[in-house]
Every structure is written in structure tokens, then in C-alpha cells.
Tab-separated table of C-alpha atoms in Angstrom:
chain	number	residue	atom	x	y	z
A	1	UNK	CA	20.740	10.821	-27.432
A	2	UNK	CA	19.203	11.836	-24.236
A	3	UNK	CA	20.071	9.748	-21.176
A	4	UNK	CA	18.540	10.119	-18.328
A	5	UNK	CA	19.800	9.569	-14.840
A	6	UNK	CA	16.844	7.256	-13.914
A	7	UNK	CA	13.666	6.566	-15.406
A	8	UNK	CA	10.502	5.906	-12.370
A	9	UNK	CA	7.723	3.905	-13.633
A	10	UNK	CA	4.334	4.223	-11.996
A	11	UNK	CA	3.458	7.561	-9.990
A	12	UNK	CA	1.746	6.454	-6.549
A	13	UNK	CA	2.645	7.958	-3.353
A	14	UNK	CA	6.104	6.566	-3.197
A	15	UNK	CA	7.078	7.446	-6.714
A	16	UNK	CA	5.868	10.766	-6.160
A	17	UNK	CA	7.444	11.649	-3.292
A	18	UNK	CA	10.661	10.649	-5.333
A	19	UNK	CA	9.534	13.086	-7.790
A	20	UNK	CA	9.055	15.939	-5.318
A	21	UNK	CA	12.600	15.116	-3.373
A	22	UNK	CA	14.653	15.206	-6.696
A	23	UNK	CA	12.673	18.034	-8.092
A	24	UNK	CA	14.978	20.861	-7.137
A	25	UNK	CA	18.439	19.151	-7.869
A	26	UNK	CA	20.063	20.643	-10.051
A	27	UNK	CA	22.264	17.995	-11.243
A	28	UNK	CA	19.607	14.877	-11.058
A	29	UNK	CA	18.479	13.807	-14.392
A	30	UNK	CA	14.827	11.997	-13.731
A	31	UNK	CA	12.053	11.037	-15.623
A	32	UNK	CA	8.501	9.692	-14.589
A	33	UNK	CA	5.655	7.592	-16.606
A	34	UNK	CA	1.960	6.922	-15.052
A	35	UNK	CA	-0.275	5.209	-17.330
A	36	UNK	CA	-3.062	6.882	-15.621
A	37	UNK	CA	-4.154	10.372	-17.067
A	38	UNK	CA	-3.777	12.031	-13.217
A	39	UNK	CA	-2.653	11.499	-10.017
A	40	UNK	CA	-5.792	9.094	-8.370
A	41	UNK	CA	-5.081	7.007	-5.014
A	42	UNK	CA	-7.727	4.604	-4.208
A	43	UNK	CA	-10.699	5.882	-5.662
A	44	UNK	CA	-12.223	3.039	-5.242
A	45	UNK	CA	-12.310	3.421	-1.500
A	46	UNK	CA	-12.558	7.581	-0.831
A	47	UNK	CA	-15.536	6.549	1.695
A	48	UNK	CA	-16.592	9.796	3.171
A	49	UNK	CA	-14.786	10.483	6.481
A	50	UNK	CA	-12.671	7.721	6.028
A	51	UNK	CA	-8.764	8.858	6.925
A	52	UNK	CA	-5.268	7.586	6.355
A	53	UNK	CA	-3.613	5.604	9.160
A	54	UNK	CA	-0.357	7.671	9.621
A	55	UNK	CA	0.211	11.318	10.764
A	56	UNK	CA	0.287	14.376	8.214
A	57	UNK	CA	4.398	14.359	9.020
A	58	UNK	CA	4.048	11.038	6.781
A	59	UNK	CA	3.432	13.352	3.932
A	60	UNK	CA	5.711	12.946	0.217
A	61	UNK	CA	8.920	14.428	1.659
A	62	UNK	CA	8.640	15.935	5.560
A	63	UNK	CA	10.535	12.731	6.946
A	64	UNK	CA	13.090	13.725	4.531
A	65	UNK	CA	13.128	17.409	4.226
A	66	UNK	CA	11.186	19.403	6.539
A	67	UNK	CA	11.708	22.588	4.680
A	68	UNK	CA	10.339	20.833	1.186
A	69	UNK	CA	7.986	23.221	-0.661
A	70	UNK	CA	5.956	19.806	-1.580
A	71	UNK	CA	5.087	19.173	2.063
A	72	UNK	CA	1.540	18.491	3.419
A	73	UNK	CA	1.873	21.588	5.739
A	74	UNK	CA	2.618	24.181	2.619
A	75	UNK	CA	-0.173	22.932	0.662
A	76	UNK	CA	-2.632	23.250	3.373
A	77	UNK	CA	-1.190	26.827	3.585
A	78	UNK	CA	-0.999	27.512	-0.305
A	79	UNK	CA	-4.917	26.241	-0.159
A	80	UNK	CA	-6.099	28.239	2.460
A	81	UNK	CA	-6.953	25.613	4.910
A	82	UNK	CA	-4.147	25.801	7.377
A	83	UNK	CA	-5.656	27.381	10.438
A	84	UNK	CA	-8.633	24.894	9.801
A	85	UNK	CA	-6.520	21.769	9.580
A	86	UNK	CA	-4.881	23.320	13.121
A	87	UNK	CA	-8.301	23.781	14.858
A	88	UNK	CA	-9.506	20.318	14.109
A	89	UNK	CA	-6.822	18.941	16.399
A	90	UNK	CA	-6.394	15.353	14.721
A	91	UNK	CA	-2.963	14.258	13.523
A	92	UNK	CA	-4.678	11.880	10.507
A	93	UNK	CA	-5.559	14.060	7.330
A	94	UNK	CA	-8.787	12.699	5.538
A	95	UNK	CA	-8.140	9.957	2.433
A	96	UNK	CA	-9.328	12.348	-0.082
A	97	UNK	CA	-7.603	15.141	1.868
A	98	UNK	CA	-4.569	13.433	1.109
A	99	UNK	CA	-5.263	12.334	-2.304
A	100	UNK	CA	-6.096	16.027	-3.461
A	101	UNK	CA	-2.616	17.190	-1.714
A	102	UNK	CA	-1.116	14.223	-4.162
A	103	UNK	CA	-2.756	15.763	-7.366
A	104	UNK	CA	-1.954	19.327	-5.759
A	105	UNK	CA	1.983	18.376	-5.676
A	106	UNK	CA	1.672	15.966	-8.961
A	107	UNK	CA	0.648	19.603	-10.830
A	108	UNK	CA	3.821	20.975	-10.177
A	109	UNK	CA	6.148	18.367	-11.212
A	110	UNK	CA	6.772	17.122	-15.258
A	111	UNK	CA	5.013	13.609	-14.762
A	112	UNK	CA	4.371	12.497	-17.744
A	113	UNK	CA	0.812	11.079	-17.322
A	114	UNK	CA	-1.006	9.072	-20.048
A	115	UNK	CA	2.256	7.270	-20.716
A	116	UNK	CA	2.493	3.360	-20.344
A	117	UNK	CA	5.970	1.743	-20.543
A	118	UNK	CA	5.261	-1.281	-22.462
A	119	UNK	CA	8.940	-3.199	-22.849
A	120	UNK	CA	12.503	-2.393	-21.262
A	121	UNK	CA	15.897	-3.580	-22.836
A	122	UNK	CA	19.253	-2.938	-21.894
A	123	UNK	CA	21.888	-2.146	-24.100
A	124	UNK	CA	25.406	-3.055	-23.234
A	125	UNK	CA	27.531	-0.324	-24.764
A	126	UNK	CA	25.233	2.346	-24.153
A	127	UNK	CA	25.185	0.478	-20.501
A	128	UNK	CA	21.471	2.128	-20.515
A	129	UNK	CA	17.904	0.910	-20.100
A	130	UNK	CA	15.845	1.536	-23.310
A	131	UNK	CA	11.702	1.833	-22.229
A	132	UNK	CA	9.399	1.548	-24.753
A	133	UNK	CA	6.754	3.974	-23.748
A	134	UNK	CA	3.376	4.419	-25.323
A	135	UNK	CA	1.819	7.805	-25.098
A	136	UNK	CA	-1.118	9.513	-26.970
A	137	UNK	CA	-1.117	6.412	-29.462
A	138	UNK	CA	2.451	7.452	-30.341
A	139	UNK	CA	5.630	5.386	-29.111
A	140	UNK	CA	8.680	6.473	-28.329
A	141	UNK	CA	12.109	5.023	-27.017
A	142	UNK	CA	13.545	6.668	-23.599
A	143	UNK	CA	17.085	6.135	-22.266
A	144	UNK	CA	17.413	5.901	-18.455
A	145	UNK	CA	20.416	4.551	-16.421
A	146	UNK	CA	18.880	3.286	-13.350
A	147	UNK	CA	15.090	2.408	-12.802
A	148	UNK	CA	12.794	3.093	-10.004
A	149	UNK	CA	9.681	0.883	-10.501
A	150	UNK	CA	6.954	2.075	-8.266
A	151	UNK	CA	3.636	0.388	-10.381
A	152	UNK	CA	1.534	-0.493	-6.711
A	153	UNK	CA	0.084	-3.863	-5.587
A	154	UNK	CA	-2.465	-5.457	-7.480
A	155	UNK	CA	-5.956	-6.331	-6.116
A	156	UNK	CA	-5.661	-9.855	-4.464
A	157	UNK	CA	-8.525	-12.846	-4.647
A	158	UNK	CA	-8.303	-15.489	-2.878
A	159	UNK	CA	-7.841	-18.834	-5.291
A	160	UNK	CA	-11.523	-19.882	-4.165
A	161	UNK	CA	-13.445	-16.783	-4.922
A	162	UNK	CA	-11.559	-16.187	-8.009
A	163	UNK	CA	-13.766	-15.825	-11.885
A	164	UNK	CA	-17.087	-15.845	-9.947
A	165	UNK	CA	-19.468	-14.227	-12.254
A	166	UNK	CA	-22.201	-12.133	-10.978
A	167	UNK	CA	-22.209	-9.355	-8.753
A	168	UNK	CA	-18.897	-9.872	-6.789
A	169	UNK	CA	-16.345	-6.509	-6.668
A	170	UNK	CA	-13.199	-6.513	-4.946
A	171	UNK	CA	-12.833	-3.466	-2.712
A	172	UNK	CA	-10.999	-1.463	-4.817
A	173	UNK	CA	-13.717	-1.110	-6.958
A	174	UNK	CA	-16.149	-0.700	-4.183
A	175	UNK	CA	-17.502	3.047	-4.680
A	176	UNK	CA	-18.163	2.492	-8.229
A	177	UNK	CA	-20.382	-0.544	-7.404
A	178	UNK	CA	-21.912	0.560	-3.980
A	179	UNK	CA	-25.446	1.862	-6.025
A	180	UNK	CA	-25.666	-1.369	-7.025
A	181	UNK	CA	-24.951	-3.793	-4.381
A	182	UNK	CA	-27.205	-1.630	-2.540
A	183	UNK	CA	-30.607	-2.889	-4.339
A	184	UNK	CA	-29.637	-6.135	-3.679
A	185	UNK	CA	-31.705	-7.956	-0.546
A	186	UNK	CA	-28.058	-9.166	1.066
A	187	UNK	CA	-24.264	-7.834	0.741
A	188	UNK	CA	-21.320	-10.090	2.290
A	189	UNK	CA	-17.863	-8.175	3.067
A	190	UNK	CA	-15.298	-10.956	3.029
A	191	UNK	CA	-11.907	-9.382	4.585
A	192	UNK	CA	-10.231	-9.238	8.053
A	193	UNK	CA	-8.466	-5.400	7.752
A	194	UNK	CA	-9.170	-1.350	7.785
A	195	UNK	CA	-10.788	-1.246	4.095
A	196	UNK	CA	-13.500	-4.473	5.132
A	197	UNK	CA	-14.201	-2.061	8.224
A	198	UNK	CA	-14.454	0.798	6.123
A	199	UNK	CA	-16.721	-0.697	3.638
A	200	UNK	CA	-19.161	-2.447	6.447
A	201	UNK	CA	-19.610	0.843	8.321
A	202	UNK	CA	-20.312	2.462	5.005
A	203	UNK	CA	-23.095	-0.143	3.970
A	204	UNK	CA	-24.407	-0.424	7.872
A	205	UNK	CA	-27.078	2.070	7.571
A	206	UNK	CA	-28.927	0.358	4.828
A	207	UNK	CA	-29.012	-2.565	7.439
A	208	UNK	CA	-32.061	-2.352	8.461
A	209	UNK	CA	-36.196	-3.763	7.801
A	210	UNK	CA	-36.610	-3.364	4.840
A	211	UNK	CA	-33.277	-2.799	3.549
A	212	UNK	CA	-30.499	-5.778	2.927
A	213	UNK	CA	-28.916	-8.115	5.422
A	214	UNK	CA	-24.925	-7.059	5.584
A	215	UNK	CA	-23.056	-9.617	6.576
A	216	UNK	CA	-19.143	-9.501	7.317
A	217	UNK	CA	-16.787	-12.596	6.900
A	218	UNK	CA	-13.500	-13.024	8.403
A	219	UNK	CA	-10.962	-15.233	9.012
A	220	UNK	CA	-9.114	-13.749	11.696
A	221	UNK	CA	-10.119	-14.948	15.423
A	222	UNK	CA	-11.615	-11.297	16.186
A	223	UNK	CA	-11.891	-8.434	14.531
A	224	UNK	CA	-7.937	-7.044	15.325
A	225	UNK	CA	-7.328	-3.385	15.884
A	226	UNK	CA	-4.158	-2.454	14.830
A	227	UNK	CA	-1.435	-2.177	17.402
A	228	UNK	CA	-0.221	1.360	17.360
A	229	UNK	CA	1.823	1.747	20.698
A	230	UNK	CA	5.072	3.544	20.656
A	231	UNK	CA	7.355	0.532	21.071
A	232	UNK	CA	5.501	-1.226	18.363
A	233	UNK	CA	5.854	1.724	16.149
A	234	UNK	CA	9.739	1.362	16.461
A	235	UNK	CA	9.156	-1.778	14.561
A	236	UNK	CA	9.176	0.961	11.365
A	237	UNK	CA	12.646	2.119	12.127
A	238	UNK	CA	16.303	2.000	10.076
A	239	UNK	CA	17.681	-0.461	13.212
A	240	UNK	CA	14.369	-3.022	12.335
A	241	UNK	CA	15.021	-2.974	8.671
A	242	UNK	CA	18.447	-4.185	9.063
A	243	UNK	CA	17.684	-6.578	11.430
A	244	UNK	CA	14.926	-7.714	9.475
A	245	UNK	CA	16.516	-8.013	6.617
A	246	UNK	CA	19.205	-10.046	8.077
A	247	UNK	CA	16.883	-12.834	9.017
A	248	UNK	CA	16.512	-16.230	6.436
A	249	UNK	CA	14.148	-16.117	3.923
A	250	UNK	CA	11.547	-18.440	6.147
A	251	UNK	CA	11.873	-16.419	9.281
A	252	UNK	CA	10.795	-13.337	7.878
A	253	UNK	CA	8.094	-15.160	5.860
A	254	UNK	CA	6.907	-16.198	9.353
A	255	UNK	CA	7.119	-12.742	10.630
A	256	UNK	CA	5.162	-11.494	7.796
A	257	UNK	CA	2.192	-13.846	8.965
A	258	UNK	CA	2.709	-12.816	12.659
A	259	UNK	CA	2.789	-9.190	11.984
A	260	UNK	CA	-0.429	-8.676	9.935
A	261	UNK	CA	-2.098	-7.289	12.943
A	262	UNK	CA	0.350	-4.773	13.475
A	263	UNK	CA	-0.288	-2.839	10.159
A	264	UNK	CA	-2.951	-4.576	8.343
A	265	UNK	CA	-5.341	-4.725	11.377
A	266	UNK	CA	-8.481	-1.842	12.440
A	267	UNK	CA	-7.868	1.261	13.916
A	268	UNK	CA	-9.326	1.037	17.259
A	269	UNK	CA	-11.257	4.452	16.643
A	270	UNK	CA	-12.667	2.345	13.828
A	271	UNK	CA	-13.808	-0.846	15.528
A	272	UNK	CA	-15.356	1.667	18.116
A	273	UNK	CA	-17.376	3.348	15.909
A	274	UNK	CA	-19.129	0.131	14.099
A	275	UNK	CA	-19.971	-0.979	17.804
A	276	UNK	CA	-21.543	2.075	18.594
A	277	UNK	CA	-23.350	2.623	15.486
A	278	UNK	CA	-24.701	-0.935	15.930
A	279	UNK	CA	-25.826	-0.108	18.865
A	280	UNK	CA	-27.573	3.098	18.207
A	281	UNK	CA	-29.292	0.883	14.940
A	282	UNK	CA	-29.867	-1.438	17.400
A	283	UNK	CA	-32.507	0.638	19.637
A	284	UNK	CA	-35.159	0.429	17.202
A	285	UNK	CA	-35.480	-3.122	17.130
A	286	UNK	CA	-32.651	-6.065	15.343
A	287	UNK	CA	-30.144	-4.840	12.958
A	288	UNK	CA	-30.101	-6.818	9.726
A	289	UNK	CA	-26.586	-8.077	9.983
A	290	UNK	CA	-24.380	-10.863	10.831
A	291	UNK	CA	-20.316	-10.830	12.147
A	292	UNK	CA	-18.863	-13.820	11.988
A	293	UNK	CA	-15.058	-14.346	12.705
A	294	UNK	CA	-13.375	-17.430	12.409
A	295	UNK	CA	-14.221	-18.428	9.300
A	296	UNK	CA	-12.469	-19.293	5.994
A	297	UNK	CA	-14.515	-19.030	3.071
A	298	UNK	CA	-13.148	-22.134	0.893
A	299	UNK	CA	-15.425	-22.130	-2.510
A	300	UNK	CA	-18.210	-20.107	-3.797
A	301	UNK	CA	-20.620	-20.715	-6.987
A	302	UNK	CA	-22.941	-18.289	-8.625
A	303	UNK	CA	-26.409	-19.801	-9.401
A	304	UNK	CA	-27.940	-16.779	-11.426
A	305	UNK	CA	-29.207	-15.240	-8.832
A	306	UNK	CA	-27.340	-15.380	-5.636
A	307	UNK	CA	-23.673	-16.708	-4.661
A	308	UNK	CA	-23.435	-20.119	-1.896
A	309	UNK	CA	-20.190	-19.145	0.160
A	310	UNK	CA	-18.946	-22.984	1.354
A	311	UNK	CA	-17.360	-21.817	4.695
A	312	UNK	CA	-14.970	-23.341	7.407
A	313	UNK	CA	-14.800	-22.606	10.850
A	314	UNK	CA	-11.258	-23.467	12.319
A	315	UNK	CA	-11.774	-23.438	15.602
A	316	UNK	CA	-14.662	-25.716	15.423
A	317	UNK	CA	-13.255	-27.264	12.116
A	318	UNK	CA	-16.771	-27.713	11.146
A	319	UNK	CA	-17.902	-26.294	7.545
A	320	UNK	CA	-21.243	-24.655	6.564
A	321	UNK	CA	-22.829	-22.595	3.709
A	322	UNK	CA	-24.331	-19.338	3.215
A	323	UNK	CA	-25.936	-17.381	0.544
A	324	UNK	CA	-25.918	-13.834	-0.475
A	325	UNK	CA	-27.022	-11.551	-3.325
A	326	UNK	CA	-23.688	-9.764	-3.459
A	327	UNK	CA	-19.777	-10.049	-2.814
A	328	UNK	CA	-16.986	-7.780	-1.785
A	329	UNK	CA	-13.393	-8.684	-1.002
A	330	UNK	CA	-11.770	-7.006	0.802
A	331	UNK	CA	-8.904	-9.317	1.009
A	332	UNK	CA	-5.665	-6.942	0.144
A	333	UNK	CA	-3.354	-6.482	-2.591
A	334	UNK	CA	-0.421	-8.523	-3.738
A	335	UNK	CA	3.006	-7.335	-5.518
A	336	UNK	CA	3.274	-8.101	-9.293
A	337	UNK	CA	6.007	-8.080	-11.578
A	338	UNK	CA	5.814	-6.322	-14.607
A	339	UNK	CA	5.321	-7.564	-18.132
A	340	UNK	CA	7.758	-5.295	-19.318
A	341	UNK	CA	10.850	-6.120	-17.385
A	342	UNK	CA	10.597	-9.559	-19.530
A	343	UNK	CA	13.401	-8.688	-21.344
A	344	UNK	CA	15.807	-8.076	-18.387
A	345	UNK	CA	14.746	-10.615	-16.258
A	346	UNK	CA	18.792	-12.243	-16.498
A	347	UNK	CA	19.571	-8.539	-14.781
A	348	UNK	CA	17.286	-8.937	-11.771
A	349	UNK	CA	18.048	-11.414	-8.430
A	350	UNK	CA	15.111	-13.714	-7.804
A	351	UNK	CA	14.362	-15.150	-4.480
A	352	UNK	CA	13.642	-19.224	-4.483
A	353	UNK	CA	9.784	-18.174	-4.281
A	354	UNK	CA	10.116	-15.911	-7.764
A	355	UNK	CA	9.757	-12.706	-5.801
A	356	UNK	CA	12.613	-9.984	-6.286
A	357	UNK	CA	15.637	-10.340	-3.907
A	358	UNK	CA	15.737	-7.098	-2.927
A	359	UNK	CA	18.750	-5.811	-1.111
A	360	UNK	CA	18.780	-3.618	2.065
A	361	UNK	CA	18.887	-0.651	-0.176
A	362	UNK	CA	15.991	-1.490	-2.050
A	363	UNK	CA	18.175	-2.498	-5.046
A	364	UNK	CA	16.466	-5.669	-7.161
A	365	UNK	CA	19.074	-5.779	-9.974
A	366	UNK	CA	22.684	-8.121	-10.239
A	367	UNK	CA	24.798	-5.445	-9.941
A	368	UNK	CA	22.834	-3.822	-7.012
A	369	UNK	CA	22.577	-0.130	-7.649
A	370	UNK	CA	20.259	-0.180	-11.363
A	371	UNK	CA	16.979	-1.267	-10.346
A	372	UNK	CA	14.854	0.023	-7.364
A	373	UNK	CA	12.069	-1.033	-5.837
A	374	UNK	CA	9.104	0.862	-4.173
A	375	UNK	CA	6.975	-1.035	-2.134
A	376	UNK	CA	7.772	-4.384	-3.416
A	377	UNK	CA	9.890	-5.861	-0.362
A	378	UNK	CA	7.702	-7.055	2.344
A	379	UNK	CA	9.034	-10.220	2.235
A	380	UNK	CA	12.370	-8.811	3.097
A	381	UNK	CA	11.503	-5.560	4.603
A	382	UNK	CA	8.804	-6.099	6.582
A	383	UNK	CA	5.903	-3.930	7.157
A	384	UNK	CA	7.934	-0.930	6.421
A	385	UNK	CA	7.254	-1.586	2.662
A	386	UNK	CA	3.881	-0.138	2.667
A	387	UNK	CA	3.909	2.225	5.319
A	388	UNK	CA	3.475	5.679	4.280
A	389	UNK	CA	5.929	6.797	6.775
A	390	UNK	CA	8.373	4.893	5.915
A	391	UNK	CA	8.403	6.554	2.076
A	392	UNK	CA	10.768	9.189	2.806
A	393	UNK	CA	13.050	6.986	4.512
A	394	UNK	CA	13.368	4.855	1.672
A	395	UNK	CA	13.446	7.476	-1.164
A	396	UNK	CA	16.360	9.255	0.778
A	397	UNK	CA	18.088	5.833	0.965
A	398	UNK	CA	17.474	5.848	-3.024
A	399	UNK	CA	18.331	8.947	-3.807
A	400	UNK	CA	21.547	8.106	-2.170
A	401	UNK	CA	21.942	5.366	-4.189
A	402	UNK	CA	21.658	7.455	-7.482
A	403	UNK	CA	23.059	10.223	-6.824
A	404	UNK	CA	26.466	8.724	-5.205
A	405	UNK	CA	25.876	11.152	-2.557
A	406	UNK	CA	24.071	11.600	0.715
A	407	UNK	CA	21.139	14.497	-0.424
A	408	UNK	CA	19.043	13.939	2.691
A	409	UNK	CA	20.560	12.902	5.743
A	410	UNK	CA	19.460	9.105	6.360
A	411	UNK	CA	18.839	8.006	9.965
A	412	UNK	CA	20.470	5.340	11.208
A	413	UNK	CA	19.345	4.511	14.325
A	414	UNK	CA	16.016	5.741	15.656
A	415	UNK	CA	14.783	2.949	18.183
A	416	UNK	CA	15.287	3.223	22.388
A	417	UNK	CA	15.027	-0.778	21.562
A	418	UNK	CA	17.672	-3.165	20.748
A	419	UNK	CA	16.733	-6.198	18.219
A	420	UNK	CA	18.424	-9.619	18.069
A	421	UNK	CA	21.903	-10.269	20.030
A	422	UNK	CA	23.920	-8.214	21.385
A	423	UNK	CA	27.376	-7.392	18.749
A	424	UNK	CA	30.167	-9.102	21.146
A	425	UNK	CA	27.792	-12.314	21.637
A	426	UNK	CA	27.521	-12.232	17.732
A	427	UNK	CA	31.322	-12.292	17.552
A	428	UNK	CA	32.165	-14.984	20.470
A	429	UNK	CA	30.251	-17.723	17.920
A	430	UNK	CA	31.614	-16.115	14.644
A	431	UNK	CA	33.868	-18.762	12.918
């Protein structure tokens, strides 16, 4: 009976990076499962011209192994596009380009696409996990000593907007619903981040006389640009991860709310482009659009033809309503715990809010070296969890735990600034 060193469940960018970084290790035997038939990263948001929000160096492998054959630069070279990218003089790949790069990498790897993990059990005799896998209508059992969970996040819908009938779509499904929405006489986008801004800009050309009325509602007091200054970027560092992880859970949760503009805001260039587009469209008359900040959706109803939104303006503490025919919820994503883990829940550490209790090394199991998570640790590791630029670092740490050796050097200190109280001061108050 074959027992793999590890099984990775879900193949988004992070577990795809793990596949790339372990592909050429002769003494590492991993198997990768993805229920979709192929790699496809946020297909509902492949808006023409949209870029990823990190430089090309934040690819699948470079920050762990700059010599890897799976680098973005090698992808460009192999596809005959390296000089074009060089002449373009932009660090930020197009989103569609990044997706194509990931597909190029995935095509070189033995990833088991079209394979759904339905159940995971633990065998104490074999000291291994048994994965029940459904593939092409057949069920098999695959054994692995360790697990790496990279199932991604699920669309988040606020309670006030759940289970609505009618033409309401989460931003994850935007492109599939775009033409249907554009046939309506009014569309409202709800959300504060990059996706809301990209969708608003994509729909803006249709907000003209004879077109639809386009509304953008955000809870934020203004259209926050993402803070991208260099000392702020040092929060995506091993030092800050260690500092943040050691804080009390309540403090981490508070910081998570306060730091949203650092990674859930809108790129400054996109904010400016929206204004410039409004300015240009306004030359020929009023633009059929409404932008309203500081507003929370507290309720919604559908009468068969249009939505009535119950809104509350926080700063004025006043409530009002608005109507719209179409509704797009750019309300983000949330981590999820898959049902296939139910049989091994007793082997996993949980915090007081029912979330994974993630160790500094990304393990969630009781033993601390068997089950690892990718992008499910924002509450413990802060804004580094969803950051594509930290994927290679996290995979370096996970590979070190999987192999028992440091295959890829793990940086311990990269920031100029210090976080927290200096060590001597800590020693003075220690019991």
C-alpha cells in the first residue's frame, strides 16, 4: 500500500506553488487533488485590463527559489513574451496573464484535476490519513501522512442580503451575469474593495442617457486607496508574522479590522482612473451614477421587479431606502472549514470562535506537524494570509516541516523596523 508523504487538497495559487516547489525533490512524494477540471483563478473577475496587485516577483516560486523552472519570467520566455513584458515596463501582470501563467505551470505537473476529496479519516495503526476521493465517477482511497489544505475561501454575503431572489450576484460570478445585468435600467454595486471598484469601472460606460443608472454603495467613510508605502509593506515580513501571532486573539481580531485598508482597499491608480472616466463622461452631460459612502445595507427585499434596500448612514445615524433592478455584492470572501474534515475534527486545534488555531508554522493539528493550511490563517497571521507575495515564504516553511530540513532558505529577518517591546524590557518584567 502506497502512503504519500503528504496530500494537498485544493489547487489555487498557493498549493500550486507548493506543487512547483516540491516537483523536483526526489525524496518528497506528494499528491495534489482539485475538484475542478483545470486551473482557473477567479474566472468571474477576469475583467479586461485588470491587473494583480503584487509585482511579478510574487509568482508561484521566485521568492523561495529564483532559479525555478516554474518562475513567471521563465513562463514569459517559454511563451515568447519576455521582451514584450520588458517593454511594457510594469511590474504588475494582467490578471488574465497571471491565470495563464498558473495554467502553464499546472500543465507541467501531475495534479489530479477533477478529483473531489469527500472524506478524511485517520488510521492510528498506519499513522496516516485516508482520503476518500471521487474521480471520474469512481471512488478510491488515497493514503498520506500529512495534509495541506488549500481549498480557498468562499464568497461572503452579509446576513441582510442572503437568500435574495432576483438578479443578485456575488462579484465572484460577475462576468457570467454582466450581460443580464446590463439589460436592466439600474444596477447597484455593494462593496468597498478592489473588486467593487473594478466592476464599477467596467459598468461605468453604460451609465449614460438611454443606459442604466449605476450606483456604488460602500460602508467605508471614503473610497479607501490601498496603502502601499514601503514601510507599511514591511508588515508582510517574518518579523511581523511572529509579532502578530504572539498577540492575544482579541488584539489580533481588532488589528484585522483596523488593517483592512492595507490589503482590502482599492489601488490608487484605479481610484484615479474612475475619477478620470467620470470626468470624461461628464463632458457630454450628467453621468447616470450615484456614489455613496458611509452606508450600510441593513435589509433588502425583492418584489418581483426590483430590490428595495434598507440603508443606514453611520455618520448621520439616519436610515433611508433605495431601489435598484440589479444587485452586485462585492462583499469579499471568508475562510471555510470543509465537511470532509468532520471525521478528524478531534485531531485539529480550534480557537474560541471555532476557527483553526493555526501555529506559527501554519499547522492546525494537535500534534503540530500533520495538517497545514494555506490562506486560512488571516486571524492568526494577519494580512500575510491572502497575500500572493507571501505564498512562497509560507510554502518554504511548510516544506521544511514536511521534509524535516530547510530545502528553501526561510528568511527570519527582512524588515528595518522593530515590532513590539525590545527584548531586554521583556526580560525585566518576566516572572
